[in-house]
């Protein structure tokens, strides 16, 4: 494998490949894994306090301005601050609040399609043309898991009105762990204009994950 350069962030080293356009990570044990599929030709990557920035090779990439920015910890999101550019993304934690005077939806009942991975909606609301869904995941499985992807569906009076799917790059949840995620469904993925109070709102989240096998002691 041919590589352009090595980078360090936190307790991991990262390698940008010039051959297959992938970013690989290596932990302190020497274990390597595929961290990102770049989807383009990039000369370099840089880390800020909380972002990983891929800088394109302007001679070969189809779009010279295709700068990509990812959350440095989870390697989530795509393109340049995707929610600002009108793309659906997700964040760890909660970063948004409803606009003043606007209502929101919430439920303490699980909206997950997986019974042992309950997901509740702490707040869901519109913000401009986007729809924001803030959630809480609880791992009630008997095993540690790595979250891999999600599908979020929003229904109004039984009709699908907003929809997003995206991958999560191996976000770890131990048994009984709780994680919060905010899904930003961009206006382009909102199928019809609506507000929370327009009718009977419901949300479904379809998570996918890998089971982490328990460690065996020699």
Coordinates of C-alpha atoms in Angstrom, one line a residue:
X1 CA 0.0 0.0 0.0
X2 CA 1.3 3.4 -0.9
X3 CA 0.6 6.2 1.5
X4 CA 0.9 10.0 1.4
X5 CA 1.4 10.7 5.0
X6 CA 0.8 9.9 8.7
X7 CA -1.1 11.9 11.2
X8 CA -1.9 11.6 14.9
X9 CA -5.1 12.5 16.7
X10 CA -5.8 11.5 20.3
X11 CA -4.3 8.1 20.9
X12 CA -4.5 6.9 17.3
X13 CA -2.3 7.4 14.2
X14 CA -4.0 7.9 10.8
X15 CA -2.7 7.0 7.3
X16 CA -4.0 8.6 4.1
X17 CA -3.5 6.1 1.3
X18 CA -2.6 7.4 -2.2
X19 CA -3.5 4.0 -3.7
X20 CA -7.1 3.2 -2.8
X21 CA -8.3 6.5 -1.4
X22 CA -8.9 5.3 2.1
X23 CA -7.9 6.6 5.5
X24 CA -6.7 4.0 8.0
X25 CA -6.3 4.2 11.7
X26 CA -3.9 2.4 14.0
X27 CA -4.2 2.2 17.8
X28 CA -1.5 1.8 20.4
X29 CA -1.6 -2.0 20.1
X30 CA -0.8 -1.8 16.4
X31 CA -4.2 -2.8 15.3
X32 CA -5.3 -1.2 12.1
X33 CA -8.8 -0.6 10.6
X34 CA -10.4 1.2 7.8
X35 CA -11.5 4.6 9.2
X36 CA -12.9 6.5 6.1
X37 CA -13.7 5.8 2.4
X38 CA -12.8 9.2 0.9
X39 CA -14.7 8.9 -2.3
X40 CA -12.2 11.2 -4.1
X41 CA -8.5 11.9 -4.4
X42 CA -7.1 13.9 -1.5
X43 CA -3.6 15.2 -1.0
X44 CA -3.7 15.6 2.7
X45 CA -5.8 15.6 5.8
X46 CA -5.7 17.9 8.9
X47 CA -7.1 17.8 12.3
X48 CA -8.6 20.7 14.2
X49 CA -9.8 20.5 17.9
X50 CA -12.8 18.4 16.9
X51 CA -12.7 18.0 13.1
X52 CA -10.9 16.0 10.5
X53 CA -10.5 17.9 7.2
X54 CA -9.7 16.2 3.9
X55 CA -8.0 18.5 1.3
X56 CA -8.5 17.5 -2.3
X57 CA -6.0 17.1 -5.1
X58 CA -7.2 19.9 -7.4
X59 CA -5.6 18.3 -10.5
X60 CA -7.5 15.0 -10.3
X61 CA -10.6 15.4 -8.2
X62 CA -13.9 16.0 -10.1
X63 CA -14.6 19.0 -7.9
X64 CA -11.6 21.2 -6.9
X65 CA -13.6 22.7 -4.1
X66 CA -14.6 19.3 -2.6
X67 CA -13.3 19.9 0.9
X68 CA -14.7 17.3 3.3
X69 CA -15.1 17.8 7.0
X70 CA -15.8 15.0 9.5
X71 CA -16.3 14.9 13.3
X72 CA -12.8 13.9 14.4
X73 CA -14.0 11.5 17.2
X74 CA -16.8 9.6 15.4
X75 CA -15.8 10.4 11.8
X76 CA -19.4 11.1 11.1
X77 CA -21.0 13.6 8.7
X78 CA -20.0 14.3 5.2
X79 CA -19.0 17.2 3.0
X80 CA -18.3 20.7 4.3
X81 CA -20.4 21.1 7.4
X82 CA -23.2 19.1 5.8
X83 CA -26.2 20.5 7.6
X84 CA -25.2 24.1 6.6
X85 CA -24.9 23.0 3.0
X86 CA -28.3 21.2 3.0
X87 CA -27.3 17.6 3.6
X88 CA -28.7 15.3 6.3
X89 CA -26.1 14.5 9.0
X90 CA -25.9 13.4 12.6
X91 CA -24.1 14.6 15.7
X92 CA -23.2 13.0 19.0
X93 CA -24.9 14.9 21.8
X94 CA -27.5 17.6 21.3
X95 CA -26.5 20.9 19.6
X96 CA -29.9 22.5 18.6
X97 CA -32.9 24.0 20.4
X98 CA -36.3 24.7 19.0
X99 CA -36.9 28.2 17.7
X100 CA -38.6 30.5 20.3
X101 CA -42.4 30.0 20.3
X102 CA -42.3 26.7 18.3
X103 CA -43.4 23.4 19.8
X104 CA -41.6 20.1 19.8
X105 CA -42.4 16.4 19.9
X106 CA -41.0 14.0 22.5
X107 CA -41.8 10.5 23.7
X108 CA -40.5 8.2 26.5
X109 CA -41.6 5.2 24.5
X110 CA -39.0 3.5 22.4
X111 CA -39.1 4.3 18.7
X112 CA -36.4 1.7 17.9
X113 CA -37.1 -1.4 15.7
X114 CA -34.7 -3.3 18.0
X115 CA -36.3 -4.2 21.3
X116 CA -33.1 -4.5 23.3
X117 CA -31.7 -1.2 21.9
X118 CA -34.5 1.2 23.0
X119 CA -34.3 4.7 21.5
X120 CA -36.4 7.6 22.8
X121 CA -36.9 11.0 21.3
X122 CA -36.1 13.7 23.7
X123 CA -37.0 16.5 21.3
X124 CA -38.0 16.7 17.6
X125 CA -38.8 20.0 15.9
X126 CA -38.4 21.9 12.7
X127 CA -35.7 24.5 12.2
X128 CA -36.1 26.4 8.9
X129 CA -36.5 23.8 6.2
X130 CA -34.8 21.1 8.3
X131 CA -36.2 18.7 10.8
X132 CA -34.2 17.9 14.0
X133 CA -34.6 14.6 15.9
X134 CA -32.7 14.4 19.2
X135 CA -32.5 10.8 20.6
X136 CA -31.3 8.8 23.5
X137 CA -29.9 5.2 22.8
X138 CA -29.7 2.6 25.7
X139 CA -27.9 -0.6 25.1
X140 CA -29.9 -3.3 26.9
X141 CA -28.3 -6.1 24.9
X142 CA -26.2 -8.7 26.7
X143 CA -23.2 -7.6 24.6
X144 CA -21.1 -4.6 23.7
X145 CA -22.0 -3.3 20.3
X146 CA -20.6 -1.0 17.5
X147 CA -23.3 1.2 15.9
X148 CA -22.9 1.0 12.1
X149 CA -25.9 2.9 10.5
X150 CA -29.3 4.3 11.1
X151 CA -32.6 5.0 9.3
X152 CA -34.8 7.8 10.7
X153 CA -38.4 8.0 9.5
X154 CA -40.9 10.7 10.4
X155 CA -44.6 10.2 9.9
X156 CA -47.5 12.7 10.1
X157 CA -51.0 11.1 10.3
X158 CA -49.4 7.8 9.1
X159 CA -47.8 9.4 6.0
X160 CA -44.0 9.5 5.6
X161 CA -43.0 13.1 5.6
X162 CA -39.2 13.0 6.3
X163 CA -36.5 10.4 5.9
X164 CA -32.8 9.9 6.3
X165 CA -30.2 7.1 6.4
X166 CA -26.5 7.3 7.1
X167 CA -23.7 5.2 8.4
X168 CA -22.1 5.4 11.8
X169 CA -18.5 4.3 11.8
X170 CA -18.3 1.9 14.7
X171 CA -19.5 4.0 17.6
X172 CA -19.0 1.8 20.7
X173 CA -21.7 1.1 23.3
X174 CA -21.0 -1.1 26.2
X175 CA -23.8 -3.0 28.1
X176 CA -26.2 -0.5 29.7
X177 CA -24.4 2.5 28.0
X178 CA -26.5 5.5 27.1
X179 CA -25.6 7.7 24.1
X180 CA -27.4 10.7 22.7
X181 CA -27.5 11.6 19.0
X182 CA -29.0 14.4 17.0
X183 CA -30.2 13.7 13.5
X184 CA -30.5 16.7 11.2
X185 CA -32.9 15.8 8.4
X186 CA -32.1 18.3 5.7
X187 CA -34.9 20.1 3.8
X188 CA -34.0 18.1 0.7
X189 CA -35.0 14.9 2.6
X190 CA -38.2 16.5 4.0
X191 CA -40.9 15.2 1.6
X192 CA -43.6 17.8 2.5
X193 CA -43.7 20.9 4.6
X194 CA -45.1 20.3 8.1
X195 CA -44.9 21.5 11.7
X196 CA -45.0 19.4 14.8
X197 CA -48.6 20.5 15.7
X198 CA -50.0 19.8 12.2
X199 CA -51.3 16.3 13.2
X200 CA -50.4 13.0 14.8
X201 CA -46.6 12.8 14.6
X202 CA -44.6 9.6 15.0
X203 CA -40.9 8.7 14.5
X204 CA -39.2 5.4 13.8
X205 CA -35.4 4.7 14.1
X206 CA -33.9 1.6 12.5
X207 CA -30.4 1.0 14.0
X208 CA -27.8 -1.5 12.7
X209 CA -24.9 -2.6 14.7
X210 CA -22.2 -5.3 15.1
X211 CA -21.9 -7.4 18.3
X212 CA -18.5 -7.2 19.9
X213 CA -17.4 -10.7 20.9
X214 CA -16.4 -10.9 24.6
X215 CA -12.6 -11.1 25.3
X216 CA -11.3 -14.4 26.3
X217 CA -8.6 -14.7 28.9
X218 CA -5.6 -16.9 28.2

